[in-house]
mmCIF file of C-alpha atoms and ligand atoms in Angstrom:
data_model
loop_
_atom_site.group_PDB
_atom_site.id
_atom_site.type_symbol
_atom_site.label_atom_id
_atom_site.label_comp_id
_atom_site.label_asym_id
_atom_site.label_seq_id
_atom_site.Cartn_x
_atom_site.Cartn_y
_atom_site.Cartn_z
ATOM 1 C CA MET A 205 12.067 4.175 -11.377
ATOM 2 C CA LYS A 206 10.710 5.946 -14.441
ATOM 3 C CA ASN A 207 9.693 9.559 -14.344
ATOM 4 C CA ASN A 208 6.028 8.893 -14.948
ATOM 5 C CA ASP A 209 4.302 11.739 -16.720
ATOM 6 C CA ILE A 210 0.493 11.953 -16.527
ATOM 7 C CA ILE A 211 -1.118 14.449 -18.880
ATOM 8 C CA HIS A 212 -4.821 15.324 -18.912
ATOM 9 C CA THR A 213 -5.657 16.849 -22.240
ATOM 10 C CA ASP A 214 -8.468 17.781 -24.572
ATOM 11 C CA ASN A 215 -5.955 17.895 -27.402
ATOM 12 C CA ILE A 216 -4.476 14.455 -27.500
ATOM 13 C CA ASN A 217 -2.883 14.748 -30.942
ATOM 14 C CA ASP A 218 -0.792 17.819 -30.067
ATOM 15 C CA GLN A 219 0.383 16.198 -26.827
ATOM 16 C CA LEU A 220 1.220 12.972 -28.621
ATOM 17 C CA LYS A 221 3.104 14.785 -31.395
ATOM 18 C CA ASN A 222 5.283 16.457 -28.769
ATOM 19 C CA ILE A 223 6.060 13.234 -27.007
ATOM 20 C CA ILE A 224 6.833 11.149 -30.086
ATOM 21 C CA LYS A 225 9.141 13.779 -31.591
ATOM 22 C CA LYS A 226 12.105 12.136 -29.897
ATOM 23 C CA TYR A 227 11.231 8.802 -31.539
ATOM 24 C CA ASP A 228 11.136 10.459 -34.965
ATOM 25 C CA GLN A 229 12.872 7.828 -37.085
ATOM 26 C CA GLU A 230 12.262 4.919 -34.719
ATOM 27 C CA LYS A 231 9.777 2.088 -35.068
ATOM 28 C CA LYS A 232 6.521 2.631 -33.190
ATOM 29 C CA LEU A 233 3.859 0.089 -32.364
ATOM 30 C CA ILE A 234 0.267 0.801 -31.360
ATOM 31 C CA ILE A 235 -1.248 -2.061 -29.377
ATOM 32 C CA THR A 236 -5.023 -1.992 -29.349
ATOM 33 C CA ASP A 237 -8.080 -4.250 -29.539
ATOM 34 C CA HIS A 238 -10.753 -4.640 -32.170
ATOM 35 C CA ASN A 239 -13.224 -2.122 -30.713
ATOM 36 C CA CYS A 240 -10.615 0.512 -29.951
ATOM 37 C CA ARG A 241 -9.165 0.128 -33.425
ATOM 38 C CA LYS A 242 -12.601 0.973 -34.763
ATOM 39 C CA TYR A 243 -13.608 3.771 -32.355
ATOM 40 C CA CYS A 244 -10.436 5.180 -30.750
ATOM 41 C CA LEU A 245 -7.669 4.794 -33.323
ATOM 42 C CA PRO A 246 -9.348 7.284 -35.721
ATOM 43 C CA VAL A 247 -8.992 9.950 -32.984
ATOM 44 C CA ILE A 248 -5.184 9.778 -33.233
ATOM 45 C CA GLN A 249 -5.055 8.974 -36.963
ATOM 46 C CA GLU A 250 -3.321 12.257 -37.802
ATOM 47 C CA ILE A 251 -0.154 11.348 -35.898
ATOM 48 C CA ILE A 252 0.228 7.984 -37.640
ATOM 49 C CA ASP A 253 2.835 7.824 -40.400
ATOM 50 C CA ASP A 254 4.702 4.897 -41.942
ATOM 51 C CA THR A 255 6.991 4.491 -38.925
ATOM 52 C CA PHE A 256 3.915 3.096 -37.106
ATOM 53 C CA GLU A 257 2.572 -0.451 -37.051
ATOM 54 C CA ILE A 258 -0.602 -1.713 -35.385
ATOM 55 C CA PHE A 259 -0.928 -4.903 -33.336
ATOM 56 C CA GLU A 260 -4.508 -5.881 -32.610
ATOM 57 C CA ILE A 261 -5.214 -8.126 -29.635
ATOM 58 C CA LYS A 262 -8.463 -10.004 -29.152
ATOM 59 C CA PRO A 263 -10.628 -8.456 -26.414
ATOM 60 C CA GLY A 264 -11.582 -10.289 -23.215
ATOM 61 C CA GLU A 265 -9.835 -11.616 -20.101
ATOM 62 C CA ASP A 266 -9.201 -15.005 -21.806
ATOM 63 C CA ASN A 267 -6.806 -13.286 -24.186
ATOM 64 C CA LYS A 268 -4.862 -11.550 -21.437
ATOM 65 C CA SER A 269 -2.628 -14.574 -21.687
ATOM 66 C CA LEU A 270 0.903 -15.810 -22.226
ATOM 67 C CA ASP A 271 -0.126 -16.870 -25.749
ATOM 68 C CA THR A 272 -0.997 -13.288 -26.676
ATOM 69 C CA VAL A 273 2.225 -11.981 -25.118
ATOM 70 C CA LYS A 274 4.206 -14.606 -27.056
ATOM 71 C CA GLN A 275 2.606 -13.425 -30.313
ATOM 72 C CA LEU A 276 3.483 -9.861 -29.374
ATOM 73 C CA TRP A 277 7.104 -10.686 -28.446
ATOM 74 C CA SER A 278 7.465 -12.650 -31.716
ATOM 75 C CA PHE A 279 6.137 -9.694 -33.688
ATOM 76 C CA LEU A 280 8.548 -7.280 -31.952
ATOM 77 C CA SER A 281 11.464 -9.625 -32.497
ATOM 78 C CA GLU A 282 10.712 -10.425 -36.164
ATOM 79 C CA LYS A 283 10.174 -6.745 -36.965
ATOM 80 C CA LYS A 284 13.427 -5.869 -35.193
ATOM 81 C CA TYR A 285 12.088 -3.511 -32.560
ATOM 82 C CA THR A 286 14.846 -2.164 -30.294
ATOM 83 C CA ARG A 287 15.138 -0.400 -26.960
ATOM 84 C CA GLU A 288 14.913 2.873 -28.868
ATOM 85 C CA SER A 289 11.480 1.947 -30.284
ATOM 86 C CA LEU A 290 8.184 3.002 -28.755
ATOM 87 C CA ILE A 291 4.985 1.174 -27.804
ATOM 88 C CA ILE A 292 1.654 2.937 -27.431
ATOM 89 C CA ASN A 293 -1.098 1.081 -25.577
ATOM 90 C CA LEU A 294 -4.424 2.387 -26.797
ATOM 91 C CA GLY A 295 -7.349 0.816 -24.969
ATOM 92 C CA GLY A 296 -8.774 -0.252 -21.625
ATOM 93 C CA GLY A 297 -7.024 -1.960 -18.713
ATOM 94 C CA MET A 298 -6.515 -5.225 -20.561
ATOM 95 C CA VAL A 299 -4.482 -3.483 -23.286
ATOM 96 C CA SER A 300 -2.342 -1.465 -20.859
ATOM 97 C CA ASP A 301 -1.759 -4.450 -18.529
ATOM 98 C CA LEU A 302 -0.710 -6.765 -21.346
ATOM 99 C CA GLY A 303 0.978 -4.163 -23.563
ATOM 100 C CA GLY A 304 2.844 -2.713 -20.574
ATOM 101 C CA PHE A 305 4.043 -6.206 -19.614
ATOM 102 C CA ALA A 306 5.229 -7.014 -23.153
ATOM 103 C CA ALA A 307 6.981 -3.628 -23.433
ATOM 104 C CA SER A 308 8.648 -3.937 -20.016
ATOM 105 C CA THR A 309 10.029 -7.410 -20.678
ATOM 106 C CA PHE A 310 11.027 -7.243 -24.366
ATOM 107 C CA LYS A 311 14.803 -6.661 -24.492
ATOM 108 C CA ARG A 312 14.478 -5.866 -20.744
ATOM 109 C CA GLY A 313 12.202 -2.933 -21.436
ATOM 110 C CA ILE A 314 11.330 -0.502 -24.182
ATOM 111 C CA PRO A 315 9.576 2.839 -23.606
ATOM 112 C CA TYR A 316 5.798 2.839 -23.583
ATOM 113 C CA ILE A 317 2.893 5.247 -23.447
ATOM 114 C CA ASN A 318 -0.578 4.472 -22.129
ATOM 115 C CA ILE A 319 -3.597 6.092 -23.750
ATOM 116 C CA PRO A 320 -6.436 4.748 -21.607
ATOM 117 C CA THR A 321 -9.832 4.787 -23.304
ATOM 118 C CA THR A 322 -12.096 3.735 -20.421
ATOM 119 C CA ILE A 323 -12.721 5.383 -17.045
ATOM 120 C CA LEU A 324 -11.411 2.272 -15.304
ATOM 121 C CA ALA A 325 -8.131 2.487 -17.200
ATOM 122 C CA GLN A 326 -7.875 6.277 -16.863
ATOM 123 C CA VAL A 327 -8.169 6.423 -13.065
ATOM 124 C CA ASP A 328 -6.653 3.051 -12.224
ATOM 125 C CA ALA A 329 -5.103 0.526 -14.635
ATOM 126 C CA SER A 330 -2.955 2.892 -16.708
ATOM 127 C CA VAL A 331 -1.424 4.608 -13.665
ATOM 128 C CA GLY A 332 0.987 3.028 -11.194
ATOM 129 C CA GLY A 333 2.833 0.462 -13.263
ATOM 130 C CA LYS A 334 1.001 -2.753 -12.416
ATOM 131 C CA THR A 335 1.415 -4.727 -15.649
ATOM 132 C CA GLY A 336 0.712 -8.392 -16.240
ATOM 133 C CA ILE A 337 -1.315 -11.272 -17.572
ATOM 134 C CA ASN A 338 -3.574 -14.030 -16.253
ATOM 135 C CA PHE A 339 -2.004 -17.452 -15.784
ATOM 136 C CA MET A 340 -3.506 -20.859 -14.857
ATOM 137 C CA SER A 341 -6.941 -19.249 -14.323
ATOM 138 C CA LEU A 342 -5.469 -16.747 -11.850
ATOM 139 C CA LYS A 343 -5.944 -13.064 -12.542
ATOM 140 C CA ASN A 344 -2.744 -11.019 -12.958
ATOM 141 C CA GLU A 345 -0.680 -13.981 -11.707
ATOM 142 C CA ILE A 346 2.384 -13.030 -13.798
ATOM 143 C CA GLY A 347 3.598 -9.473 -14.184
ATOM 144 C CA VAL A 348 6.019 -6.714 -13.287
ATOM 145 C CA PHE A 349 5.778 -3.287 -11.714
ATOM 146 C CA SER A 350 6.828 -0.954 -14.489
ATOM 147 C CA GLU A 351 5.392 2.518 -14.971
ATOM 148 C CA ALA A 352 4.555 3.879 -18.415
ATOM 149 C CA ASP A 353 6.829 6.703 -19.562
ATOM 150 C CA HIS A 354 3.746 8.818 -20.265
ATOM 151 C CA VAL A 355 0.024 8.492 -19.647
ATOM 152 C CA LEU A 356 -2.299 10.611 -21.792
ATOM 153 C CA ILE A 357 -5.818 10.979 -20.413
ATOM 154 C CA SER A 358 -8.575 12.509 -22.501
ATOM 155 C CA GLU A 359 -12.362 12.590 -22.165
ATOM 156 C CA VAL A 360 -12.603 12.348 -25.951
ATOM 157 C CA PHE A 361 -12.733 8.534 -25.649
ATOM 158 C CA ILE A 362 -15.374 8.476 -22.952
ATOM 159 C CA LYS A 363 -18.193 9.629 -25.241
ATOM 160 C CA SER A 364 -18.304 6.236 -26.951
ATOM 161 C CA LEU A 365 -18.369 4.216 -23.681
ATOM 162 C CA LYS A 366 -21.479 2.208 -22.874
ATOM 163 C CA LYS A 367 -23.158 3.254 -19.607
ATOM 164 C CA ARG A 368 -22.310 0.003 -17.819
ATOM 165 C CA GLU A 369 -18.650 0.333 -18.783
ATOM 166 C CA PHE A 370 -18.674 3.949 -17.630
ATOM 167 C CA LEU A 371 -20.197 3.064 -14.253
ATOM 168 C CA SER A 372 -17.757 0.217 -13.774
ATOM 169 C CA GLY A 373 -14.865 2.697 -13.881
ATOM 170 C CA PHE A 374 -16.789 5.176 -11.786
ATOM 171 C CA ALA A 375 -16.740 2.684 -8.880
ATOM 172 C CA GLU A 376 -12.946 3.083 -8.683
ATOM 173 C CA MET A 377 -13.455 6.845 -8.498
ATOM 174 C CA LEU A 378 -15.918 6.368 -5.606
ATOM 175 C CA LYS A 379 -13.341 4.144 -3.914
ATOM 176 C CA HIS A 380 -10.627 6.797 -4.262
ATOM 177 C CA ALA A 381 -12.958 9.401 -2.763
ATOM 178 C CA LEU A 382 -13.988 7.193 0.167
ATOM 179 C CA ILE A 383 -10.407 6.452 1.213
ATOM 180 C CA HIS A 384 -9.265 10.028 0.839
ATOM 181 C CA ASN A 385 -11.718 12.883 0.560
ATOM 182 C CA ASP A 386 -15.359 13.175 1.707
ATOM 183 C CA GLU A 387 -15.999 16.333 -0.300
ATOM 184 C CA HIS A 388 -14.809 14.670 -3.475
ATOM 185 C CA TYR A 389 -17.183 11.779 -2.706
ATOM 186 C CA SER A 390 -20.169 14.175 -2.444
ATOM 187 C CA GLU A 391 -19.101 15.839 -5.676
ATOM 188 C CA LEU A 392 -19.039 12.449 -7.425
ATOM 189 C CA ILE A 393 -22.505 11.510 -6.181
ATOM 190 C CA GLU A 394 -23.878 14.875 -7.301
ATOM 191 C CA PHE A 395 -22.180 14.472 -10.684
ATOM 192 C CA ILE A 396 -23.491 10.977 -11.363
ATOM 193 C CA THR A 397 -27.045 11.923 -10.366
ATOM 194 C CA GLU A 398 -27.045 14.543 -13.106
ATOM 195 C CA TYR A 399 -24.854 12.772 -15.652
ATOM 196 C CA GLU A 400 -27.595 11.051 -17.616
ATOM 197 C CA SER A 401 -29.417 14.280 -18.365
ATOM 198 C CA ASN A 402 -26.261 16.273 -18.917
ATOM 199 C CA GLU A 403 -23.116 14.456 -20.066
ATOM 200 C CA ASN A 404 -20.792 17.050 -18.588
ATOM 201 C CA LEU A 405 -17.428 15.877 -19.931
ATOM 202 C CA LYS A 406 -15.600 18.971 -18.718
ATOM 203 C CA LYS A 407 -16.653 18.237 -15.161
ATOM 204 C CA LEU A 408 -15.782 14.571 -15.672
ATOM 205 C CA ASN A 409 -12.319 15.620 -16.747
ATOM 206 C CA SER A 410 -11.780 17.575 -13.540
ATOM 207 C CA LEU A 411 -13.094 14.641 -11.471
ATOM 208 C CA THR A 412 -10.843 12.065 -13.158
ATOM 209 C CA LYS A 413 -7.943 14.440 -12.565
ATOM 210 C CA GLN A 414 -8.687 14.475 -8.820
ATOM 211 C CA SER A 415 -9.116 10.717 -8.835
ATOM 212 C CA VAL A 416 -5.731 10.134 -10.485
ATOM 213 C CA LYS A 417 -4.130 12.525 -7.964
ATOM 214 C CA ILE A 418 -5.488 10.384 -5.131
ATOM 215 C CA LYS A 419 -4.109 7.233 -6.745
ATOM 216 C CA GLU A 420 -0.725 8.919 -7.186
ATOM 217 C CA HIS A 421 -0.727 9.882 -3.499
ATOM 218 C CA TYR A 422 -0.986 6.213 -2.467
ATOM 219 C CA ILE A 423 1.605 5.031 -4.985
ATOM 220 C CA LYS A 424 4.164 7.665 -4.073
ATOM 221 C CA ASN A 425 6.974 5.939 -2.160
ATOM 222 C CA ASP A 426 5.157 2.593 -2.354
ATOM 223 C CA LEU A 427 5.194 1.545 -6.001
ATOM 224 C CA TYR A 428 5.798 -2.079 -4.960
ATOM 225 C CA ASP A 429 2.664 -2.362 -2.815
ATOM 226 C CA LYS A 430 4.337 -3.069 0.524
ATOM 227 C CA GLY A 431 2.402 -0.528 2.593
ATOM 228 C CA LYS A 432 0.075 2.383 1.977
ATOM 229 C CA ARG A 433 -0.598 1.436 -1.686
ATOM 230 C CA LYS A 434 -2.587 -1.503 -0.287
ATOM 231 C CA ILE A 435 -5.241 1.033 0.758
ATOM 232 C CA LEU A 436 -6.193 1.270 -2.932
ATOM 233 C CA ASN A 437 -7.652 -2.202 -2.475
ATOM 234 C CA PHE A 438 -10.567 -0.890 -0.450
ATOM 235 C CA GLY A 439 -13.700 -2.757 -1.622
ATOM 236 C CA HIS A 440 -11.605 -5.286 -3.530
ATOM 237 C CA THR A 441 -11.300 -8.155 -1.004
ATOM 238 C CA PHE A 442 -15.044 -8.773 -1.334
ATOM 239 C CA GLY A 443 -15.065 -7.276 -4.864
ATOM 240 C CA HIS A 444 -12.644 -9.818 -6.337
ATOM 241 C CA ALA A 445 -14.517 -12.694 -4.665
ATOM 242 C CA PHE A 446 -17.836 -11.416 -6.119
ATOM 243 C CA GLU A 447 -16.232 -11.031 -9.533
ATOM 244 C CA SER A 448 -14.958 -14.629 -9.539
ATOM 245 C CA HIS A 449 -18.036 -16.118 -7.896
ATOM 246 C CA PHE A 450 -20.697 -14.504 -10.059
ATOM 247 C CA ASN A 451 -18.763 -14.784 -13.314
ATOM 248 C CA LEU A 452 -17.379 -18.297 -12.857
ATOM 249 C CA ASN A 453 -19.630 -20.161 -10.405
ATOM 250 C CA LYS A 454 -22.941 -18.560 -11.332
ATOM 251 C CA ASN A 455 -22.353 -17.524 -14.929
ATOM 252 C CA LEU A 456 -23.796 -14.093 -14.151
ATOM 253 C CA GLU A 457 -21.833 -11.383 -15.893
ATOM 254 C CA ILE A 458 -20.611 -8.806 -13.357
ATOM 255 C CA LYS A 459 -18.114 -6.123 -14.298
ATOM 256 C CA HIS A 460 -15.057 -5.394 -12.152
ATOM 257 C CA GLY A 461 -16.362 -2.033 -10.919
ATOM 258 C CA GLU A 462 -19.830 -3.423 -10.214
ATOM 259 C CA ALA A 463 -18.241 -6.119 -8.034
ATOM 260 C CA VAL A 464 -16.075 -3.495 -6.304
ATOM 261 C CA ALA A 465 -19.131 -1.282 -5.672
ATOM 262 C CA GLN A 466 -20.856 -4.048 -3.749
ATOM 263 C CA GLY A 467 -17.519 -4.930 -2.128
ATOM 264 C CA ILE A 468 -17.430 -1.357 -0.825
ATOM 265 C CA ILE A 469 -20.816 -1.883 0.868
ATOM 266 C CA CYS A 470 -19.452 -4.993 2.643
ATOM 267 C CA GLU A 471 -16.199 -3.328 3.663
ATOM 268 C CA ILE A 472 -17.956 -0.172 4.856
ATOM 269 C CA TYR A 473 -20.151 -2.426 6.990
ATOM 270 C CA LEU A 474 -17.072 -4.134 8.488
ATOM 271 C CA SER A 475 -15.486 -0.718 9.027
ATOM 272 C CA HIS A 476 -18.532 0.083 11.161
ATOM 273 C CA LYS A 477 -18.617 -3.289 12.933
ATOM 274 C CA LYS A 478 -14.920 -3.471 13.731
ATOM 275 C CA LEU A 479 -13.668 0.140 13.796
ATOM 276 C CA ASN A 480 -16.810 2.142 14.663
ATOM 277 C CA PHE A 481 -17.182 3.859 11.299
ATOM 278 C CA GLU A 482 -20.264 6.072 11.730
ATOM 279 C CA SER A 483 -23.501 4.133 11.078
ATOM 280 C CA ASP A 484 -25.397 7.026 9.409
ATOM 281 C CA LYS A 485 -22.559 7.436 6.976
ATOM 282 C CA MET A 486 -22.416 3.699 6.329
ATOM 283 C CA ASN A 487 -26.143 3.678 5.485
ATOM 284 C CA ARG A 488 -25.855 6.763 3.281
ATOM 285 C CA ILE A 489 -22.951 5.299 1.278
ATOM 286 C CA SER A 490 -24.713 1.930 0.904
ATOM 287 C CA ASN A 491 -27.833 3.703 -0.344
ATOM 288 C CA ASP A 492 -25.845 5.831 -2.792
ATOM 289 C CA ILE A 493 -24.226 2.701 -4.234
ATOM 290 C CA LYS A 494 -27.536 0.846 -4.396
ATOM 291 C CA ASN A 495 -29.002 3.767 -6.362
ATOM 292 C CA ILE A 496 -26.196 3.643 -8.928
ATOM 293 C CA TYR A 497 -25.547 -0.104 -9.280
ATOM 294 C CA LYS A 498 -27.730 -3.174 -9.510
ATOM 295 C CA ILE A 499 -26.665 -5.246 -6.502
ATOM 296 C CA ILE A 500 -26.411 -9.008 -7.068
ATOM 297 C CA LYS A 501 -27.328 -10.521 -3.724
ATOM 298 C CA PRO A 502 -25.615 -13.793 -2.828
ATOM 299 C CA LYS A 503 -27.842 -16.517 -1.338
ATOM 300 C CA SER A 504 -26.797 -17.868 2.066
ATOM 301 C CA ASP A 505 -25.757 -21.196 0.520
ATOM 302 C CA GLU A 506 -23.231 -19.242 -1.608
ATOM 303 C CA PHE A 507 -21.525 -17.619 1.401
ATOM 304 C CA ASP A 508 -19.052 -20.520 1.855
ATOM 305 C CA LEU A 509 -17.959 -20.305 -1.776
ATOM 306 C CA ILE A 510 -17.387 -16.555 -1.435
ATOM 307 C CA HIS A 511 -15.437 -17.084 1.791
ATOM 308 C CA ASN A 512 -13.336 -19.752 0.098
ATOM 309 C CA LEU A 513 -12.480 -17.397 -2.779
ATOM 310 C CA MET A 514 -11.424 -14.759 -0.277
ATOM 311 C CA THR A 515 -8.921 -17.168 1.282
ATOM 312 C CA HIS A 516 -7.004 -17.031 -2.068
ATOM 313 C CA ASP A 517 -6.660 -13.236 -2.103
ATOM 314 C CA LYS A 518 -3.121 -12.001 -2.926
ATOM 315 C CA LYS A 519 -3.165 -9.659 0.096
ATOM 316 C CA ASN A 520 -3.601 -12.405 2.690
ATOM 317 C CA LEU A 521 -0.794 -13.232 5.091
ATOM 318 C CA ASN A 522 -0.390 -16.632 6.794
ATOM 319 C CA ASP A 523 -3.915 -17.761 5.859
ATOM 320 C CA VAL A 524 -5.482 -14.709 7.472
ATOM 321 C CA ILE A 525 -7.925 -12.771 5.282
ATOM 322 C CA ASN A 526 -6.898 -9.131 5.184
ATOM 323 C CA CYS A 527 -8.996 -6.195 4.188
ATOM 324 C CA VAL A 528 -8.853 -2.402 4.070
ATOM 325 C CA LEU A 529 -11.205 -0.831 6.630
ATOM 326 C CA ILE A 530 -11.913 2.803 7.481
ATOM 327 C CA ASN A 531 -11.934 3.843 11.149
ATOM 328 C CA ASN A 532 -14.209 6.285 13.006
ATOM 329 C CA ASN A 533 -11.865 9.185 12.135
ATOM 330 C CA ASN A 534 -12.148 8.355 8.421
ATOM 331 C CA ILE A 535 -8.627 6.943 8.281
ATOM 332 C CA PRO A 536 -8.266 3.903 5.999
ATOM 333 C CA LEU A 537 -6.174 1.080 7.488
ATOM 334 C CA PHE A 538 -4.692 -1.832 5.549
ATOM 335 C CA ASP A 539 -4.002 -5.417 6.701
ATOM 336 C CA GLN A 540 -7.136 -5.549 8.875
ATOM 337 C CA GLU A 541 -7.888 -9.146 9.750
ATOM 338 C CA ILE A 542 -11.426 -10.389 9.103
ATOM 339 C CA THR A 543 -12.971 -13.725 10.105
ATOM 340 C CA LYS A 544 -15.496 -16.039 8.475
ATOM 341 C CA ASP A 545 -18.185 -14.658 10.834
ATOM 342 C CA ASP A 546 -17.331 -11.112 9.746
ATOM 343 C CA ILE A 547 -17.788 -12.185 6.120
ATOM 344 C CA THR A 548 -21.171 -13.752 6.889
ATOM 345 C CA ASP A 549 -22.298 -10.578 8.702
ATOM 346 C CA ALA A 550 -21.135 -8.361 5.827
ATOM 347 C CA LEU A 551 -22.939 -10.493 3.233
ATOM 348 C CA ASN A 552 -26.120 -10.416 5.334
ATOM 349 C CA TYR A 553 -25.803 -6.619 5.509
ATOM 350 C CA LEU A 554 -25.355 -6.436 1.727
ATOM 351 C CA ASN A 555 -28.539 -8.485 1.326
ATOM 352 C CA SER A 556 -30.421 -6.124 3.623
ATOM 353 C CA VAL A 557 -29.485 -2.974 1.717
HETATM 354 N N1 LIG B 151 -5.460 -1.013 -8.460
HETATM 355 C C1 LIG B 151 -4.772 -0.905 -7.254
HETATM 356 C C2 LIG B 151 -3.343 -0.523 -7.436
HETATM 357 O O1 LIG B 151 -2.955 -0.071 -8.494
HETATM 358 O O2 LIG B 151 -2.583 -0.656 -6.508
#
């Protein structure tokens, strides 16, 4: 396993200069997308010399594909990149997932750095080595676990994020807090209530730091997702089904974090129903989420479709739908079986919030 190095910095260029020193004469490739090239690449312009090349990928889930990876592998091969070369993924989760996959498979792996430019990528996608692409309409169907050699996290990129994009990533921070630390959860709610009037990036930096620490805690000794790492999927069993259902069946655009936020409401409800999670707390959390996110309520004739999507979840075992639930002592438990009736109850609760 690589010695993954996560650096939080307000001076990204100095940090980057230090890291790339050892690749002095080597070829270096920055993988990015159109928007990041425009808004984020200028931030690191001063480190770019003629040993660097840029590969721009088209944004959007449709381009997180084998075709794009093939173009990338061809580029690396034609330009004679070697195992001594370096790849820098500059962008959101799509760039680090796809760039990390291409880097980890080309010549059996060349070193790579993630510079995540969204909250979602900073606290989740860029950390923990889940790389991959979509295949045959299935999200992240092909991929490898391979940690970046370095992850550089800086709030400098967050200033240009649209509010919806920001809040989408913030849902993963709420999830980390709920599975691990009540005080951190209260701090996040207080922060977001004030954020619009006072974009406190310094505070945000300290909160993302805590969030990444929580993620690291669950990855430690379980990089390959066999046990406690599964807890990071809290909110995602329902969240992924909402994401697919509203985006594909209903043509309503819902972002990953927005879907996870309403997935958290459903899974908090089932934590209460099945493991006696405190009801006052359940209502408070549901209210907090409702105040931050616009909830898309599924109609009762959509419940079967949502249930059906949940039967395809990667975490299921022997056709049983598994979920992460939190018990009455605030301990998150993975592989908790849920039934079709549980799903109906949780969706009715979501609609009542
Ligand atoms: N996003 C969940 C994980 O990295 O395991």
